[in-house]
Amino acid sequence: MLDIQSKGNQIFINGEVDIATAEGFEKAVKDLVDAQEKVIEIDMQQMDYIDSTGLGILMDINKNRLADGQKIVLVKPKRSIQKLMQLTGVDKIFEIVK
Amino acid sequence: MRGYSKHAVILSLPSRPEYISIARMSVATMGNLAHMNIDEIEDLKVAISEACTNALRYGCTKDDHYEVAMDLRDGGLSIEVTDTGEGFDVDRIKAPRLGEQVGGYGIFLIQSLMDDMRIDSVLGEGTSVKLFKRPELYNGINEPAFEGRG
């Protein structure tokens, strides 16, 4: 189950991001990137879970889609998600607001 | 993991993404029964999800089922995810370049989060991913800690 709400430059994620829900997550982030938002905030306070599929989407967008001056900020991911970000090196790529 | 204990739970899941959450919910319950803490249960959820995702991506056709077996044994939780797909050469698994490559983190995450992982794959026959994790506060008793509960 995944609910995604967008407001301005923010995306609010509620639920689980995995292979079943990754497509909607990817579209929501890409929509804001394509809207030329300078700073894209992904609010993860209500994100229960993300796996390597979801983290891969973020890495792919960061590597291949962001324009100069654009950045993605990850806001308040849960401790278990922060752990995955550390393991995979995602925490070195994105600004994370804890 | 064949030769299950009396505590084994065996699921046959359709090879469709929307059913992986069933494996996650089930492993959370099994982790709780194995007296794992919340952090350890989160690790289990990620590991089983990655193993199931690999079964879907590389092991099964769309109309297949694959098997997820969970067993409380040796003071911890054993998990085996088995598909009957094409199989692959296990020696071709490479460690990911952390933070650089976009994909290929699934096996790495499983290895990082579990105490033990083994992959057996036979080309043309399928793949079995075996995982094991023991709770940090392992009580040294070989039988599952919940043995004897009602």
PDB file of N, CA and C in Angstrom, chain B residues 27-97:
ATOM      1  N   VAL B  27       6.883 -12.681   7.733  1.00  0.00           N
ATOM      2  CA  VAL B  27       8.195 -12.769   8.369  1.00  0.00           C
ATOM      3  C   VAL B  27       8.256 -11.881   9.617  1.00  0.00           C
ATOM      4  N   ALA B  28       7.468 -10.820   9.621  1.00  0.00           N
ATOM      5  CA  ALA B  28       7.418  -9.982  10.829  1.00  0.00           C
ATOM      6  C   ALA B  28       6.841 -10.785  11.999  1.00  0.00           C
ATOM      7  N   THR B  29       5.808 -11.551  11.723  1.00  0.00           N
ATOM      8  CA  THR B  29       5.229 -12.391  12.769  1.00  0.00           C
ATOM      9  C   THR B  29       6.216 -13.457  13.229  1.00  0.00           C
ATOM     10  N   MET B  30       6.880 -14.080  12.281  1.00  0.00           N
ATOM     11  CA  MET B  30       7.855 -15.122  12.635  1.00  0.00           C
ATOM     12  C   MET B  30       9.029 -14.524  13.419  1.00  0.00           C
ATOM     13  N   GLY B  31       9.456 -13.347  13.037  1.00  0.00           N
ATOM     14  CA  GLY B  31      10.534 -12.689  13.774  1.00  0.00           C
ATOM     15  C   GLY B  31      10.122 -12.380  15.199  1.00  0.00           C
ATOM     16  N   ASN B  32       8.874 -11.979  15.357  1.00  0.00           N
ATOM     17  CA  ASN B  32       8.353 -11.724  16.698  1.00  0.00           C
ATOM     18  C   ASN B  32       8.342 -13.002  17.526  1.00  0.00           C
ATOM     19  N   LEU B  33       7.936 -14.097  16.911  1.00  0.00           N
ATOM     20  CA  LEU B  33       7.928 -15.380  17.612  1.00  0.00           C
ATOM     21  C   LEU B  33       9.349 -15.833  17.970  1.00  0.00           C
ATOM     22  N   ALA B  34      10.312 -15.397  17.160  1.00  0.00           N
ATOM     23  CA  ALA B  34      11.709 -15.744  17.439  1.00  0.00           C
ATOM     24  C   ALA B  34      12.354 -14.764  18.418  1.00  0.00           C
ATOM     25  N   HIS B  35      11.532 -13.880  18.979  1.00  0.00           N
ATOM     26  CA  HIS B  35      11.986 -12.900  19.981  1.00  0.00           C
ATOM     27  C   HIS B  35      12.976 -11.892  19.416  1.00  0.00           C
ATOM     28  N   MET B  36      12.770 -11.527  18.180  1.00  0.00           N
ATOM     29  CA  MET B  36      13.611 -10.478  17.607  1.00  0.00           C
ATOM     30  C   MET B  36      13.044  -9.113  17.971  1.00  0.00           C
ATOM     31  N   ASN B  37      13.939  -8.126  18.025  1.00  0.00           N
ATOM     32  CA  ASN B  37      13.475  -6.765  18.325  1.00  0.00           C
ATOM     33  C   ASN B  37      13.001  -6.082  17.031  1.00  0.00           C
ATOM     34  N   ILE B  38      12.503  -4.870  17.188  1.00  0.00           N
ATOM     35  CA  ILE B  38      11.903  -4.172  16.046  1.00  0.00           C
ATOM     36  C   ILE B  38      12.921  -3.968  14.916  1.00  0.00           C
ATOM     37  N   ASP B  39      14.142  -3.607  15.274  1.00  0.00           N
ATOM     38  CA  ASP B  39      15.168  -3.385  14.247  1.00  0.00           C
ATOM     39  C   ASP B  39      15.472  -4.681  13.489  1.00  0.00           C
ATOM     40  N   GLU B  40      15.541  -5.773  14.230  1.00  0.00           N
ATOM     41  CA  GLU B  40      15.828  -7.059  13.587  1.00  0.00           C
ATOM     42  C   GLU B  40      14.680  -7.482  12.665  1.00  0.00           C
ATOM     43  N   ILE B  41      13.455  -7.198  13.098  1.00  0.00           N
ATOM     44  CA  ILE B  41      12.301  -7.540  12.257  1.00  0.00           C
ATOM     45  C   ILE B  41      12.306  -6.694  10.981  1.00  0.00           C
ATOM     46  N   GLU B  42      12.696  -5.439  11.095  1.00  0.00           N
ATOM     47  CA  GLU B  42      12.814  -4.606   9.888  1.00  0.00           C
ATOM     48  C   GLU B  42      13.864  -5.191   8.934  1.00  0.00           C
ATOM     49  N   ASP B  43      14.960  -5.693   9.505  1.00  0.00           N
ATOM     50  CA  ASP B  43      15.988  -6.332   8.665  1.00  0.00           C
ATOM     51  C   ASP B  43      15.404  -7.549   7.937  1.00  0.00           C
ATOM     52  N   LEU B  44      14.629  -8.334   8.663  1.00  0.00           N
ATOM     53  CA  LEU B  44      14.013  -9.520   8.046  1.00  0.00           C
ATOM     54  C   LEU B  44      13.104  -9.123   6.893  1.00  0.00           C
ATOM     55  N   LYS B  45      12.330  -8.068   7.101  1.00  0.00           N
ATOM     56  CA  LYS B  45      11.377  -7.638   6.068  1.00  0.00           C
ATOM     57  C   LYS B  45      12.107  -7.227   4.786  1.00  0.00           C
ATOM     58  N   VAL B  46      13.209  -6.513   4.963  1.00  0.00           N
ATOM     59  CA  VAL B  46      13.971  -6.100   3.779  1.00  0.00           C
ATOM     60  C   VAL B  46      14.569  -7.325   3.089  1.00  0.00           C
ATOM     61  N   ALA B  47      15.165  -8.211   3.881  1.00  0.00           N
ATOM     62  CA  ALA B  47      15.858  -9.361   3.287  1.00  0.00           C
ATOM     63  C   ALA B  47      14.886 -10.260   2.525  1.00  0.00           C
ATOM     64  N   ILE B  48      13.744 -10.558   3.123  1.00  0.00           N
ATOM     65  CA  ILE B  48      12.808 -11.460   2.443  1.00  0.00           C
ATOM     66  C   ILE B  48      12.219 -10.770   1.212  1.00  0.00           C
ATOM     67  N   SER B  49      12.013  -9.486   1.311  1.00  0.00           N
ATOM     68  CA  SER B  49      11.464  -8.749   0.173  1.00  0.00           C
ATOM     69  C   SER B  49      12.452  -8.748  -0.997  1.00  0.00           C
ATOM     70  N   GLU B  50      13.726  -8.572  -0.689  1.00  0.00           N
ATOM     71  CA  GLU B  50      14.736  -8.590  -1.750  1.00  0.00           C
ATOM     72  C   GLU B  50      14.815  -9.978  -2.394  1.00  0.00           C
ATOM     73  N   ALA B  51      14.746 -11.010  -1.558  1.00  0.00           N
ATOM     74  CA  ALA B  51      14.813 -12.376  -2.105  1.00  0.00           C
ATOM     75  C   ALA B  51      13.596 -12.664  -2.984  1.00  0.00           C
ATOM     76  N   CYS B  52      12.426 -12.231  -2.540  1.00  0.00           N
ATOM     77  CA  CYS B  52      11.212 -12.446  -3.335  1.00  0.00           C
ATOM     78  C   CYS B  52      11.261 -11.629  -4.632  1.00  0.00           C
ATOM     79  N   THR B  53      11.762 -10.404  -4.536  1.00  0.00           N
ATOM     80  CA  THR B  53      11.869  -9.566  -5.737  1.00  0.00           C
ATOM     81  C   THR B  53      12.773 -10.225  -6.769  1.00  0.00           C
ATOM     82  N   ASN B  54      13.879 -10.797  -6.306  1.00  0.00           N
ATOM     83  CA  ASN B  54      14.769 -11.499  -7.234  1.00  0.00           C
ATOM     84  C   ASN B  54      14.084 -12.710  -7.857  1.00  0.00           C
ATOM     85  N   ALA B  55      13.288 -13.425  -7.046  1.00  0.00           N
ATOM     86  CA  ALA B  55      12.559 -14.583  -7.592  1.00  0.00           C
ATOM     87  C   ALA B  55      11.618 -14.138  -8.707  1.00  0.00           C
ATOM     88  N   LEU B  56      10.980 -12.987  -8.495  1.00  0.00           N
ATOM     89  CA  LEU B  56      10.059 -12.468  -9.511  1.00  0.00           C
ATOM     90  C   LEU B  56      10.795 -11.997 -10.760  1.00  0.00           C
ATOM     91  N   ARG B  57      11.881 -11.274 -10.525  1.00  0.00           N
ATOM     92  CA  ARG B  57      12.586 -10.657 -11.657  1.00  0.00           C
ATOM     93  C   ARG B  57      13.329 -11.682 -12.501  1.00  0.00           C
ATOM     94  N   TYR B  58      13.938 -12.626 -11.817  1.00  0.00           N
ATOM     95  CA  TYR B  58      14.862 -13.514 -12.521  1.00  0.00           C
ATOM     96  C   TYR B  58      14.439 -14.978 -12.509  1.00  0.00           C
ATOM     97  N   GLY B  59      13.469 -15.317 -11.656  1.00  0.00           N
ATOM     98  CA  GLY B  59      13.182 -16.732 -11.491  1.00  0.00           C
ATOM     99  C   GLY B  59      11.889 -17.220 -12.104  1.00  0.00           C
ATOM    100  N   CYS B  60      10.869 -16.403 -12.039  1.00  0.00           N
ATOM    101  CA  CYS B  60       9.534 -16.908 -12.347  1.00  0.00           C
ATOM    102  C   CYS B  60       8.976 -16.272 -13.609  1.00  0.00           C
ATOM    103  N   THR B  61       8.116 -17.001 -14.251  1.00  0.00           N
ATOM    104  CA  THR B  61       7.290 -16.376 -15.269  1.00  0.00           C
ATOM    105  C   THR B  61       6.066 -15.806 -14.558  1.00  0.00           C
ATOM    106  N   LYS B  62       5.303 -15.005 -15.277  1.00  0.00           N
ATOM    107  CA  LYS B  62       4.208 -14.273 -14.663  1.00  0.00           C
ATOM    108  C   LYS B  62       3.155 -15.185 -14.026  1.00  0.00           C
ATOM    109  N   ASP B  63       2.993 -16.345 -14.527  1.00  0.00           N
ATOM    110  CA  ASP B  63       1.935 -17.209 -14.015  1.00  0.00           C
ATOM    111  C   ASP B  63       2.453 -18.300 -13.080  1.00  0.00           C
ATOM    112  N   ASP B  64       3.699 -18.161 -12.670  1.00  0.00           N
ATOM    113  CA  ASP B  64       4.283 -19.116 -11.733  1.00  0.00           C
ATOM    114  C   ASP B  64       3.856 -18.826 -10.297  1.00  0.00           C
ATOM    115  N   HIS B  65       4.194 -19.761  -9.434  1.00  0.00           N
ATOM    116  CA  HIS B  65       4.247 -19.512  -8.005  1.00  0.00           C
ATOM    117  C   HIS B  65       5.683 -19.777  -7.558  1.00  0.00           C
ATOM    118  N   TYR B  66       6.058 -19.195  -6.449  1.00  0.00           N
ATOM    119  CA  TYR B  66       7.324 -19.540  -5.817  1.00  0.00           C
ATOM    120  C   TYR B  66       7.057 -19.769  -4.338  1.00  0.00           C
ATOM    121  N   GLU B  67       8.025 -20.402  -3.686  1.00  0.00           N
ATOM    122  CA  GLU B  67       7.780 -20.836  -2.313  1.00  0.00           C
ATOM    123  C   GLU B  67       8.632 -20.041  -1.326  1.00  0.00           C
ATOM    124  N   VAL B  68       8.000 -19.659  -0.243  1.00  0.00           N
ATOM    125  CA  VAL B  68       8.709 -19.013   0.860  1.00  0.00           C
ATOM    126  C   VAL B  68       8.484 -19.861   2.105  1.00  0.00           C
ATOM    127  N   ALA B  69       9.566 -20.425   2.637  1.00  0.00           N
ATOM    128  CA  ALA B  69       9.465 -21.248   3.845  1.00  0.00           C
ATOM    129  C   ALA B  69      10.196 -20.550   4.979  1.00  0.00           C
ATOM    130  N   MET B  70       9.547 -20.492   6.129  1.00  0.00           N
ATOM    131  CA  MET B  70      10.137 -19.849   7.315  1.00  0.00           C
ATOM    132  C   MET B  70      10.065 -20.841   8.460  1.00  0.00           C
ATOM    133  N   ASP B  71      11.156 -20.977   9.169  1.00  0.00           N
ATOM    134  CA  ASP B  71      11.195 -21.995  10.215  1.00  0.00           C
ATOM    135  C   ASP B  71      11.960 -21.472  11.424  1.00  0.00           C
ATOM    136  N   LEU B  72      11.372 -21.652  12.577  1.00  0.00           N
ATOM    137  CA  LEU B  72      12.046 -21.287  13.822  1.00  0.00           C
ATOM    138  C   LEU B  72      12.918 -22.464  14.241  1.00  0.00           C
ATOM    139  N   ARG B  73      14.198 -22.244  14.188  1.00  0.00           N
ATOM    140  CA  ARG B  73      15.104 -23.349  14.518  1.00  0.00           C
ATOM    141  C   ARG B  73      16.473 -22.802  14.896  1.00  0.00           C
ATOM    142  N   ASP B  74      17.223 -23.593  15.617  1.00  0.00           N
ATOM    143  CA  ASP B  74      18.580 -23.212  16.018  1.00  0.00           C
ATOM    144  C   ASP B  74      18.610 -21.841  16.687  1.00  0.00           C
ATOM    145  N   GLY B  75      17.563 -21.528  17.417  1.00  0.00           N
ATOM    146  CA  GLY B  75      17.524 -20.263  18.132  1.00  0.00           C
ATOM    147  C   GLY B  75      17.326 -19.047  17.263  1.00  0.00           C
ATOM    148  N   GLY B  76      16.896 -19.251  16.047  1.00  0.00           N
ATOM    149  CA  GLY B  76      16.695 -18.108  15.152  1.00  0.00           C
ATOM    150  C   GLY B  76      15.650 -18.427  14.095  1.00  0.00           C
ATOM    151  N   LEU B  77      15.678 -17.668  13.036  1.00  0.00           N
ATOM    152  CA  LEU B  77      14.704 -17.841  11.960  1.00  0.00           C
ATOM    153  C   LEU B  77      15.418 -18.195  10.659  1.00  0.00           C
ATOM    154  N   SER B  78      15.066 -19.338  10.105  1.00  0.00           N
ATOM    155  CA  SER B  78      15.559 -19.730   8.785  1.00  0.00           C
ATOM    156  C   SER B  78      14.509 -19.392   7.745  1.00  0.00           C
ATOM    157  N   ILE B  79      14.951 -18.881   6.628  1.00  0.00           N
ATOM    158  CA  ILE B  79      14.047 -18.522   5.536  1.00  0.00           C
ATOM    159  C   ILE B  79      14.613 -19.136   4.259  1.00  0.00           C
ATOM    160  N   GLU B  80      13.734 -19.698   3.464  1.00  0.00           N
ATOM    161  CA  GLU B  80      14.180 -20.198   2.164  1.00  0.00           C
ATOM    162  C   GLU B  80      13.184 -19.743   1.098  1.00  0.00           C
ATOM    163  N   VAL B  81      13.693 -19.046   0.105  1.00  0.00           N
ATOM    164  CA  VAL B  81      12.870 -18.593  -1.022  1.00  0.00           C
ATOM    165  C   VAL B  81      13.294 -19.397  -2.247  1.00  0.00           C
ATOM    166  N   THR B  82      12.359 -20.158  -2.789  1.00  0.00           N
ATOM    167  CA  THR B  82      12.696 -21.095  -3.864  1.00  0.00           C
ATOM    168  C   THR B  82      11.834 -20.841  -5.091  1.00  0.00           C
ATOM    169  N   ASP B  83      12.483 -20.693  -6.224  1.00  0.00           N
ATOM    170  CA  ASP B  83      11.724 -20.587  -7.463  1.00  0.00           C
ATOM    171  C   ASP B  83      12.163 -21.691  -8.416  1.00  0.00           C
ATOM    172  N   THR B  84      11.363 -21.904  -9.420  1.00  0.00           N
ATOM    173  CA  THR B  84      11.669 -22.958 -10.395  1.00  0.00           C
ATOM    174  C   THR B  84      11.961 -22.340 -11.758  1.00  0.00           C
ATOM    175  N   GLY B  85      12.612 -21.199 -11.715  1.00  0.00           N
ATOM    176  CA  GLY B  85      12.893 -20.473 -12.952  1.00  0.00           C
ATOM    177  C   GLY B  85      14.154 -20.951 -13.655  1.00  0.00           C
ATOM    178  N   GLU B  86      14.771 -20.026 -14.376  1.00  0.00           N
ATOM    179  CA  GLU B  86      15.903 -20.373 -15.234  1.00  0.00           C
ATOM    180  C   GLU B  86      17.192 -20.632 -14.474  1.00  0.00           C
ATOM    181  N   GLY B  87      17.283 -20.096 -13.265  1.00  0.00           N
ATOM    182  CA  GLY B  87      18.530 -20.208 -12.536  1.00  0.00           C
ATOM    183  C   GLY B  87      19.601 -19.292 -13.110  1.00  0.00           C
ATOM    184  N   PHE B  88      20.706 -19.169 -12.410  1.00  0.00           N
ATOM    185  CA  PHE B  88      21.786 -18.309 -12.905  1.00  0.00           C
ATOM    186  C   PHE B  88      23.114 -18.769 -12.299  1.00  0.00           C
ATOM    187  N   ASP B  89      24.183 -18.202 -12.835  1.00  0.00           N
ATOM    188  CA  ASP B  89      25.522 -18.542 -12.362  1.00  0.00           C
ATOM    189  C   ASP B  89      25.825 -17.694 -11.126  1.00  0.00           C
ATOM    190  N   VAL B  90      25.849 -18.322  -9.976  1.00  0.00           N
ATOM    191  CA  VAL B  90      26.044 -17.604  -8.713  1.00  0.00           C
ATOM    192  C   VAL B  90      27.387 -16.872  -8.692  1.00  0.00           C
ATOM    193  N   ASP B  91      28.364 -17.412  -9.382  1.00  0.00           N
ATOM    194  CA  ASP B  91      29.696 -16.787  -9.378  1.00  0.00           C
ATOM    195  C   ASP B  91      29.702 -15.423 -10.072  1.00  0.00           C
ATOM    196  N   ARG B  92      28.634 -15.118 -10.785  1.00  0.00           N
ATOM    197  CA  ARG B  92      28.586 -13.815 -11.487  1.00  0.00           C
ATOM    198  C   ARG B  92      28.074 -12.686 -10.600  1.00  0.00           C
ATOM    199  N   ILE B  93      27.684 -13.010  -9.371  1.00  0.00           N
ATOM    200  CA  ILE B  93      27.236 -11.958  -8.458  1.00  0.00           C
ATOM    201  C   ILE B  93      28.444 -11.111  -8.053  1.00  0.00           C
ATOM    202  N   LYS B  94      28.297  -9.810  -8.217  1.00  0.00           N
ATOM    203  CA  LYS B  94      29.402  -8.910  -7.879  1.00  0.00           C
ATOM    204  C   LYS B  94      28.975  -7.959  -6.766  1.00  0.00           C
ATOM    205  N   ALA B  95      29.922  -7.572  -5.962  1.00  0.00           N
ATOM    206  CA  ALA B  95      29.633  -6.558  -4.932  1.00  0.00           C
ATOM    207  C   ALA B  95      29.341  -5.235  -5.630  1.00  0.00           C
ATOM    208  N   PRO B  96      28.298  -4.525  -5.188  1.00  0.00           N
ATOM    209  CA  PRO B  96      27.959  -3.254  -5.853  1.00  0.00           C
ATOM    210  C   PRO B  96      28.950  -2.146  -5.509  1.00  0.00           C
ATOM    211  N   ARG B  97      29.061  -1.195  -6.399  1.00  0.00           N
ATOM    212  CA  ARG B  97      29.845   0.009  -6.107  1.00  0.00           C
ATOM    213  C   ARG B  97      28.918   0.955  -5.355  1.00  0.00           C
TER     214      ARG B  97
END
